[in-house]
Amino acid sequence: MVYNFELLSDNTMPFEDSLSFAQELDAHDPLGHMRNDFHLPKKNDGTDEIYLCGNSLGLQPKLTHSYLNYELSQWQRLGVKGHFDGDFPWMPYHEFLSEETAALVGAKTTEVVCMNSLTTNLHLMMVSFYRPRGTRTKVLIEDHAFPSDHYAVESQIKFHGLDPAKHMVLLKPRKGENCLRQEDILQTIDDLADQLALIMLPGVQYYTGQVLDMKLIAHTAQSHHIPIGFDLAHAAGNVLMELHEWGVDFAVWCSYKYLNSGPGSVAGCFVHEKHHDDETLPRFTGWWGHDKTTRFKMNNQFIPIHSAEAWQLSNPPILSLAAIRASLDTFKKAGGISTLREKSKKLTGFLRFLLDNRLKEQVTVITPDEDLSGCQLSLTINTNKPGKVVFEAIEAAGVTGDWREPNVIRVAPVPLYNRFEEMVRFVNILEQSL
Ligand SMILES: *Cc1c(COP(=O)(O)O)cnc(C)c1O
């Protein structure tokens, strides 16, 4: 039998629960070679860990080292002249990242910028897009938002002199359910339209791995003229997006999860072009947002750049941007996000198949089905053993996933560097750990 990726995607070829089947898939995987472009953490015996934690910290591309070293040597050789000299001068360095970054999120190059950290960008965006007025004072977020997002929204509400208990609306899943229902999100927006000043939701929910229908949510928000922003921490480098087409007002994401740019690396930000020339938008400003041609005139008359770059504050950390450039070049080598997404559906689909085939009773996948999920599956354990104990056992056996309170094991096969074979090995280990 010929193992054909095209057939797999049509669901005309069934999966098989065997190591040899998985190895065949790897042998025919057009992206299989990309694993060699990454450093894989090793177990004590020198073999590769089964690394399923790219949702938390992506692995290091092999390019990163040389790109960082290049900038270190530029600094060593050129000192301050590195701002203008060399193949990648520091002054416009963030611009070298725009095209690839825009491709990842479905934006125009002028709509994206790499700057700051995710939470900082979230605050900067809310300064511009959360403007409580009249009856429209509330922010809609999800009940189980990532803590940093929750705190950021809460503190922005307080900053406007309002009470978060009254002005922060929390979307909850229905009783007994883990995920938000799309229709409930839209209904809530419709019901609260004349009270909402901002909607801020994740593209992919960090705990359940659920992908929200960003397009539909954005259209519903627009029909009521409510600004809509997305936190794409778990969506960037994972799922396909068309932020420009969808008319999303803003988005923020970090670069160290699926974007493999290293711990705490510089984050991304999207501002739709319809806002670039809006002089009524409030904004916290810094010199790096000022018109490039007159930035060094130092005359203290702020003229914003006509792009998302206007939201920049400082000259950026070049070493971190170099790591992002290495990551983006690695994505490009793989053929971009849509190619990766095709493999991702098969890889995560295979893992889902194995779990269902062998551990249906003991393990529940709380992540919704294919169209509403990306790389990550979130698992709860239904045996007498506490989930955390099971998690510790799989870790001891060489699997890196992560544990999220109160009771979820998250595993994220990443199409850039994970193999089909690892899905079988992981499920074997999980089975033994139960
Ligand atoms: C990872 C993550 C963060 C982390 O924020 P930083 O500012 O990068 O520390 C915030 N929000 C979400 C939803 C995340 O997944």
XYZ file of C-alpha atoms and ligand atoms in Angstrom:
449
model
C 0.000 0.000 0.000
C 1.265 3.446 -0.877
C 0.852 5.916 1.922
C -0.285 9.059 0.307
C -0.770 12.341 2.063
C -3.395 13.468 -0.434
C -5.496 10.404 0.302
C -5.097 10.948 4.023
C -6.440 14.462 3.807
C -9.499 13.257 1.905
C -10.128 10.763 4.680
C -10.148 8.068 1.990
C -7.235 6.346 3.656
C -7.898 5.179 7.192
C -5.296 5.512 9.941
C -3.825 2.371 11.450
C -2.706 1.974 15.019
C 0.804 0.681 14.504
C 4.373 1.887 14.641
C 5.084 0.668 11.125
C 2.128 2.631 9.737
C 3.406 5.773 11.495
C 6.903 5.199 10.163
C 5.501 4.919 6.650
C 3.757 8.244 7.121
C 7.025 9.804 8.253
C 8.861 8.322 5.296
C 6.388 9.976 2.919
C 6.044 13.230 4.830
C 7.154 16.072 2.531
C 7.970 18.121 5.648
C 9.760 15.313 7.497
C 13.169 16.822 6.752
C 12.305 20.024 8.670
C 12.963 18.252 11.959
C 16.682 18.441 11.085
C 16.399 22.222 11.192
C 15.723 22.146 14.941
C 17.583 21.238 18.100
C 15.689 18.455 19.876
C 16.098 18.162 23.656
C 17.654 14.822 24.646
C 16.935 12.293 27.355
C 19.727 11.060 29.647
C 20.429 8.172 27.285
C 21.098 10.617 24.450
C 17.923 9.869 22.469
C 15.389 12.547 21.569
C 12.671 13.456 24.015
C 9.138 13.268 22.675
C 8.683 17.026 22.696
C 4.988 17.956 22.594
C 5.328 21.357 24.223
C 5.640 23.729 21.263
C 2.448 25.387 22.486
C 4.419 26.625 25.473
C 7.986 27.044 24.230
C 8.836 26.191 20.639
C 12.150 24.484 19.930
C 15.233 26.293 18.734
C 15.757 26.460 14.967
C 19.361 25.698 14.009
C 19.498 29.041 12.182
C 19.011 30.960 15.420
C 22.566 30.526 16.624
C 24.153 31.915 13.463
C 21.681 34.789 13.161
C 22.358 35.855 16.735
C 26.081 35.453 16.304
C 25.989 37.574 13.194
C 24.486 40.475 15.136
C 26.955 40.003 17.983
C 29.824 40.194 15.537
C 28.315 43.250 13.834
C 28.164 44.968 17.190
C 31.725 43.841 17.938
C 33.069 45.080 14.587
C 30.961 48.145 13.967
C 29.746 49.493 17.279
C 27.111 52.146 16.676
C 27.563 51.947 12.900
C 25.729 48.614 13.017
C 22.553 50.664 12.952
C 23.252 51.465 9.290
C 25.833 48.983 7.996
C 25.756 45.317 7.122
C 23.158 43.093 5.481
C 20.600 43.680 8.202
C 21.126 47.160 9.678
C 19.512 47.594 13.074
C 17.697 50.832 12.336
C 15.101 49.207 10.056
C 15.609 45.671 11.445
C 11.963 45.114 12.402
C 11.002 45.802 8.785
C 12.884 42.674 7.691
C 10.297 40.680 9.639
C 7.126 42.313 8.337
C 6.496 40.326 5.183
C 6.766 36.889 6.772
C 4.920 37.980 9.889
C 2.088 39.394 7.805
C 1.852 36.100 5.893
C 1.438 34.182 9.152
C -1.611 36.124 10.273
C -3.126 37.147 6.934
C -2.265 40.830 7.082
C -0.733 43.549 4.936
C 2.909 44.194 5.772
C 1.990 47.664 7.023
C -0.461 46.150 9.515
C 2.041 44.158 11.572
C 4.989 45.019 13.740
C 7.241 43.021 16.068
C 7.657 44.906 19.331
C 7.588 44.622 23.122
C 5.956 41.619 24.787
C 2.449 40.266 24.398
C 0.952 41.760 27.548
C 2.574 45.140 26.866
C 1.083 45.143 23.375
C -2.300 44.183 24.770
C -2.175 47.232 27.029
C -1.076 49.508 24.190
C -3.927 48.217 22.042
C -6.487 48.744 24.781
C -5.272 52.302 25.259
C -6.294 52.872 21.647
C -9.319 50.618 21.292
C -10.989 50.474 24.703
C -12.746 53.806 24.942
C -15.754 53.501 27.240
C -18.427 56.066 26.326
C -22.109 56.485 27.165
C -23.741 53.103 27.715
C -20.881 51.308 25.964
C -18.441 50.737 28.779
C -17.943 46.990 29.097
C -15.273 44.597 27.881
C -16.277 41.105 26.824
C -13.639 38.452 27.526
C -13.828 34.759 28.316
C -14.181 33.507 31.862
C -11.143 31.274 31.540
C -8.895 33.855 29.897
C -5.159 33.490 30.403
C -4.338 35.292 33.674
C -2.244 38.001 32.028
C -5.106 38.898 29.667
C -7.565 38.921 32.543
C -5.341 41.226 34.614
C -4.657 43.503 31.668
C -8.359 43.961 30.940
C -9.209 44.356 34.615
C -6.572 47.023 35.124
C -7.595 48.922 31.968
C -11.156 49.060 33.252
C -9.916 50.416 36.587
C -7.691 52.877 34.750
C -10.862 54.408 33.292
C -12.244 54.745 36.834
C -14.710 51.881 36.322
C -15.437 48.806 38.400
C -14.309 45.515 36.789
C -17.050 43.667 38.682
C -19.580 45.616 36.595
C -17.675 46.298 33.401
C -15.853 43.048 32.695
C -18.244 40.529 31.132
C -17.033 36.939 31.310
C -18.143 34.430 28.689
C -18.600 31.008 30.236
C -19.080 27.577 28.658
C -22.462 25.998 29.408
C -22.740 23.961 32.612
C -20.876 20.671 32.281
C -19.100 21.776 29.080
C -15.460 22.721 28.602
C -15.606 24.797 25.441
C -17.497 27.921 24.479
C -20.211 27.399 21.912
C -19.846 29.603 18.901
C -23.553 30.456 18.893
C -23.384 31.509 22.542
C -20.532 33.905 21.816
C -22.459 35.526 18.968
C -25.668 35.646 20.995
C -23.887 37.331 23.901
C -22.457 39.962 21.551
C -25.904 40.579 20.073
C -27.543 40.764 23.500
C -24.979 43.123 25.025
C -24.205 45.170 21.930
C -25.260 48.528 23.347
C -23.135 47.971 26.486
C -19.889 46.738 24.948
C -16.927 49.051 24.339
C -14.556 46.218 23.385
C -14.428 42.492 22.680
C -11.149 40.741 23.418
C -11.004 37.005 22.792
C -8.384 34.358 22.066
C -7.928 32.936 18.572
C -7.105 29.590 20.142
C -8.081 29.014 23.765
C -4.933 28.096 25.731
C -6.529 25.542 28.066
C -8.856 23.600 25.769
C -7.098 24.222 22.447
C -10.417 25.342 20.952
C -10.141 27.513 17.841
C -12.755 30.253 17.805
C -14.408 31.291 14.569
C -12.592 34.615 14.475
C -14.144 35.612 11.171
C -17.714 35.195 12.361
C -17.016 36.844 15.702
C -15.326 39.781 13.958
C -18.266 40.212 11.584
C -20.757 40.135 14.421
C -18.711 42.707 16.342
C -18.534 44.945 13.272
C -22.263 44.730 12.677
C -22.623 46.440 16.067
C -19.584 48.745 15.631
C -17.791 47.206 18.587
C -13.973 47.111 18.351
C -12.676 43.541 18.330
C -9.194 42.339 19.286
C -7.750 38.840 19.417
C -5.009 37.353 21.523
C -3.243 35.012 19.118
C -0.648 33.603 21.533
C -1.805 30.061 20.673
C -2.916 30.813 17.126
C 0.138 32.442 15.513
C 2.193 29.806 13.685
C -0.546 27.266 14.366
C -3.732 27.979 12.399
C -4.649 29.976 9.293
C -5.922 33.502 9.713
C -7.023 36.391 7.519
C -6.956 39.270 9.962
C -7.101 41.923 7.266
C -9.993 40.329 5.356
C -11.925 39.687 8.523
C -11.605 43.346 9.509
C -10.203 42.565 12.954
C -9.252 45.827 14.678
C -6.156 44.599 16.491
C -4.355 41.442 17.528
C -1.370 40.553 19.684
C 0.732 37.416 20.019
C 3.987 36.182 21.488
C 6.770 34.671 19.403
C 8.077 31.960 21.725
C 5.266 29.386 21.411
C 4.590 28.079 17.890
C 6.850 30.800 16.516
C 10.030 29.290 18.007
C 11.813 32.570 18.690
C 13.112 31.810 22.164
C 11.979 32.415 25.740
C 10.483 35.868 26.257
C 11.289 36.925 22.698
C 9.707 40.031 21.174
C 5.969 39.829 20.479
C 3.805 40.654 17.478
C 1.046 43.168 16.984
C -1.538 43.765 14.251
C -3.458 47.001 13.729
C -5.903 47.071 10.823
C -5.044 49.682 8.216
C -8.429 51.378 8.637
C -7.003 52.808 11.885
C -3.592 53.928 10.680
C -4.608 57.456 9.833
C -7.244 57.928 12.522
C -6.039 60.944 14.465
C -8.811 60.609 17.023
C -7.392 57.357 18.403
C -5.607 57.827 21.702
C -2.180 56.238 21.779
C 0.755 55.904 24.169
C 3.716 56.978 22.092
C 7.482 56.721 21.908
C 10.130 57.893 19.478
C 10.146 54.649 17.461
C 6.570 55.340 16.397
C 7.555 58.704 14.929
C 7.872 59.298 11.198
C 11.171 57.750 10.113
C 12.318 60.618 7.936
C 12.192 63.149 10.761
C 12.733 60.941 13.821
C 16.229 62.278 14.379
C 15.296 65.924 13.993
C 14.451 65.655 17.689
C 11.967 68.508 17.533
C 9.416 66.872 19.842
C 6.504 67.176 17.421
C 5.125 63.647 17.219
C 4.243 62.589 13.685
C 3.007 58.981 13.616
C 4.222 56.507 10.995
C 1.246 55.584 8.790
C 1.311 51.928 9.758
C 1.188 49.634 12.772
C 4.738 50.828 13.449
C 3.240 54.009 14.899
C 2.508 52.014 18.068
C 6.214 51.221 18.622
C 7.761 52.812 21.673
C 11.447 51.976 21.772
C 14.199 50.865 19.478
C 13.813 47.098 19.661
C 16.148 44.402 21.073
C 17.971 43.303 17.913
C 19.191 39.982 19.323
C 15.610 38.959 19.929
C 14.504 40.136 16.495
C 17.356 38.112 14.987
C 15.868 35.024 16.633
C 12.496 35.885 15.106
C 14.115 36.276 11.698
C 15.668 32.802 12.065
C 12.282 31.374 12.939
C 10.479 33.108 10.079
C 13.105 31.899 7.600
C 12.545 28.372 8.905
C 8.773 28.720 8.385
C 9.453 29.998 4.890
C 11.709 27.040 4.112
C 8.867 24.715 5.141
C 6.598 26.389 2.580
C 4.698 28.655 4.928
C 1.820 28.292 7.310
C -0.751 26.756 4.937
C 1.591 23.851 4.090
C 2.282 23.348 7.773
C -1.393 23.480 8.645
C -2.085 20.630 6.202
C 0.437 18.411 7.932
C -0.726 19.578 11.340
C -4.271 18.356 10.667
C -2.921 14.908 9.822
C -0.483 14.761 12.699
C -2.922 15.897 15.370
C -5.672 13.868 13.654
C -3.479 10.771 13.941
C -2.911 11.404 17.641
C -6.636 11.842 18.152
C -7.273 8.582 16.295
C -4.779 6.674 18.466
C -6.228 8.046 21.702
C -9.721 7.189 20.575
C -8.726 3.738 19.400
C -6.886 2.702 22.523
C -7.783 4.897 25.451
C -11.352 5.997 24.796
C -12.546 5.070 28.284
C -9.575 6.397 30.241
C -8.744 9.619 28.415
C -11.063 12.383 27.241
C -9.948 14.840 24.584
C -11.696 18.077 25.556
C -10.424 19.876 22.439
C -13.160 20.132 19.797
C -12.859 18.400 16.421
C -10.523 19.219 13.570
C -12.002 22.446 12.226
C -12.123 23.874 15.723
C -8.668 22.809 16.824
C -5.051 23.423 15.911
C -1.958 21.476 16.967
C -2.888 21.085 20.614
C -5.034 18.429 22.241
C -6.056 18.877 25.878
C -6.573 15.627 27.745
C -8.347 14.807 30.976
C -7.796 11.488 32.724
C -10.810 9.474 33.854
C -9.111 6.750 35.876
C -8.565 6.594 39.637
C -5.103 8.012 39.157
C -5.031 11.805 39.441
C -4.172 13.481 36.133
C -1.134 15.124 37.646
C 0.314 11.736 38.651
C -0.214 10.451 35.115
C 1.460 13.577 33.777
C 4.488 13.052 36.005
C 4.741 9.450 34.814
C 4.766 10.381 31.120
C 7.347 13.079 31.827
C 9.569 10.556 33.595
C 9.297 8.355 30.493
C 10.687 11.103 28.242
C 7.604 12.998 27.080
C 7.531 16.789 27.424
C 3.984 18.105 27.468
C 2.527 20.400 30.066
C 0.144 20.310 32.944
C -2.422 23.043 33.426
C -4.414 23.399 36.593
C -6.966 22.214 37.471
C -6.823 18.985 35.447
C -5.544 19.112 31.911
C -2.544 17.562 30.166
C -1.748 19.569 27.051
C 0.127 17.949 24.181
C 0.863 19.761 20.953
C 2.388 17.901 18.007
C 4.092 20.571 15.915
C 4.245 19.976 12.147
C 7.689 21.589 11.856
C 9.475 19.075 14.050
C 7.228 16.303 15.366
C 6.893 12.924 13.671
C 3.994 10.498 13.281
C 6.074 7.833 14.971
C 6.213 9.959 18.111
C 2.408 9.885 18.333
C 2.447 6.097 18.640
C 5.314 6.176 21.137
C 3.537 8.833 23.173
C 0.277 6.881 23.308
C 2.203 3.741 24.313
C 3.766 5.658 27.197
C 0.453 7.218 28.187
C -1.218 3.792 28.162
C 1.471 2.385 30.449
C 1.217 5.410 32.748
C -2.492 4.879 33.351
C 1.479 32.744 26.641
C 0.382 33.697 26.836
C 0.606 34.953 27.417
C 1.961 35.350 27.940
O 2.105 36.729 28.017
P 3.538 37.418 27.992
O 3.234 38.853 28.006
O 4.262 36.936 26.766
O 4.284 36.963 29.215
C -0.480 35.821 27.515
N -1.711 35.467 27.083
C -1.944 34.267 26.529
C -3.323 33.907 26.056
C -0.918 33.343 26.406
O -1.173 32.143 25.879
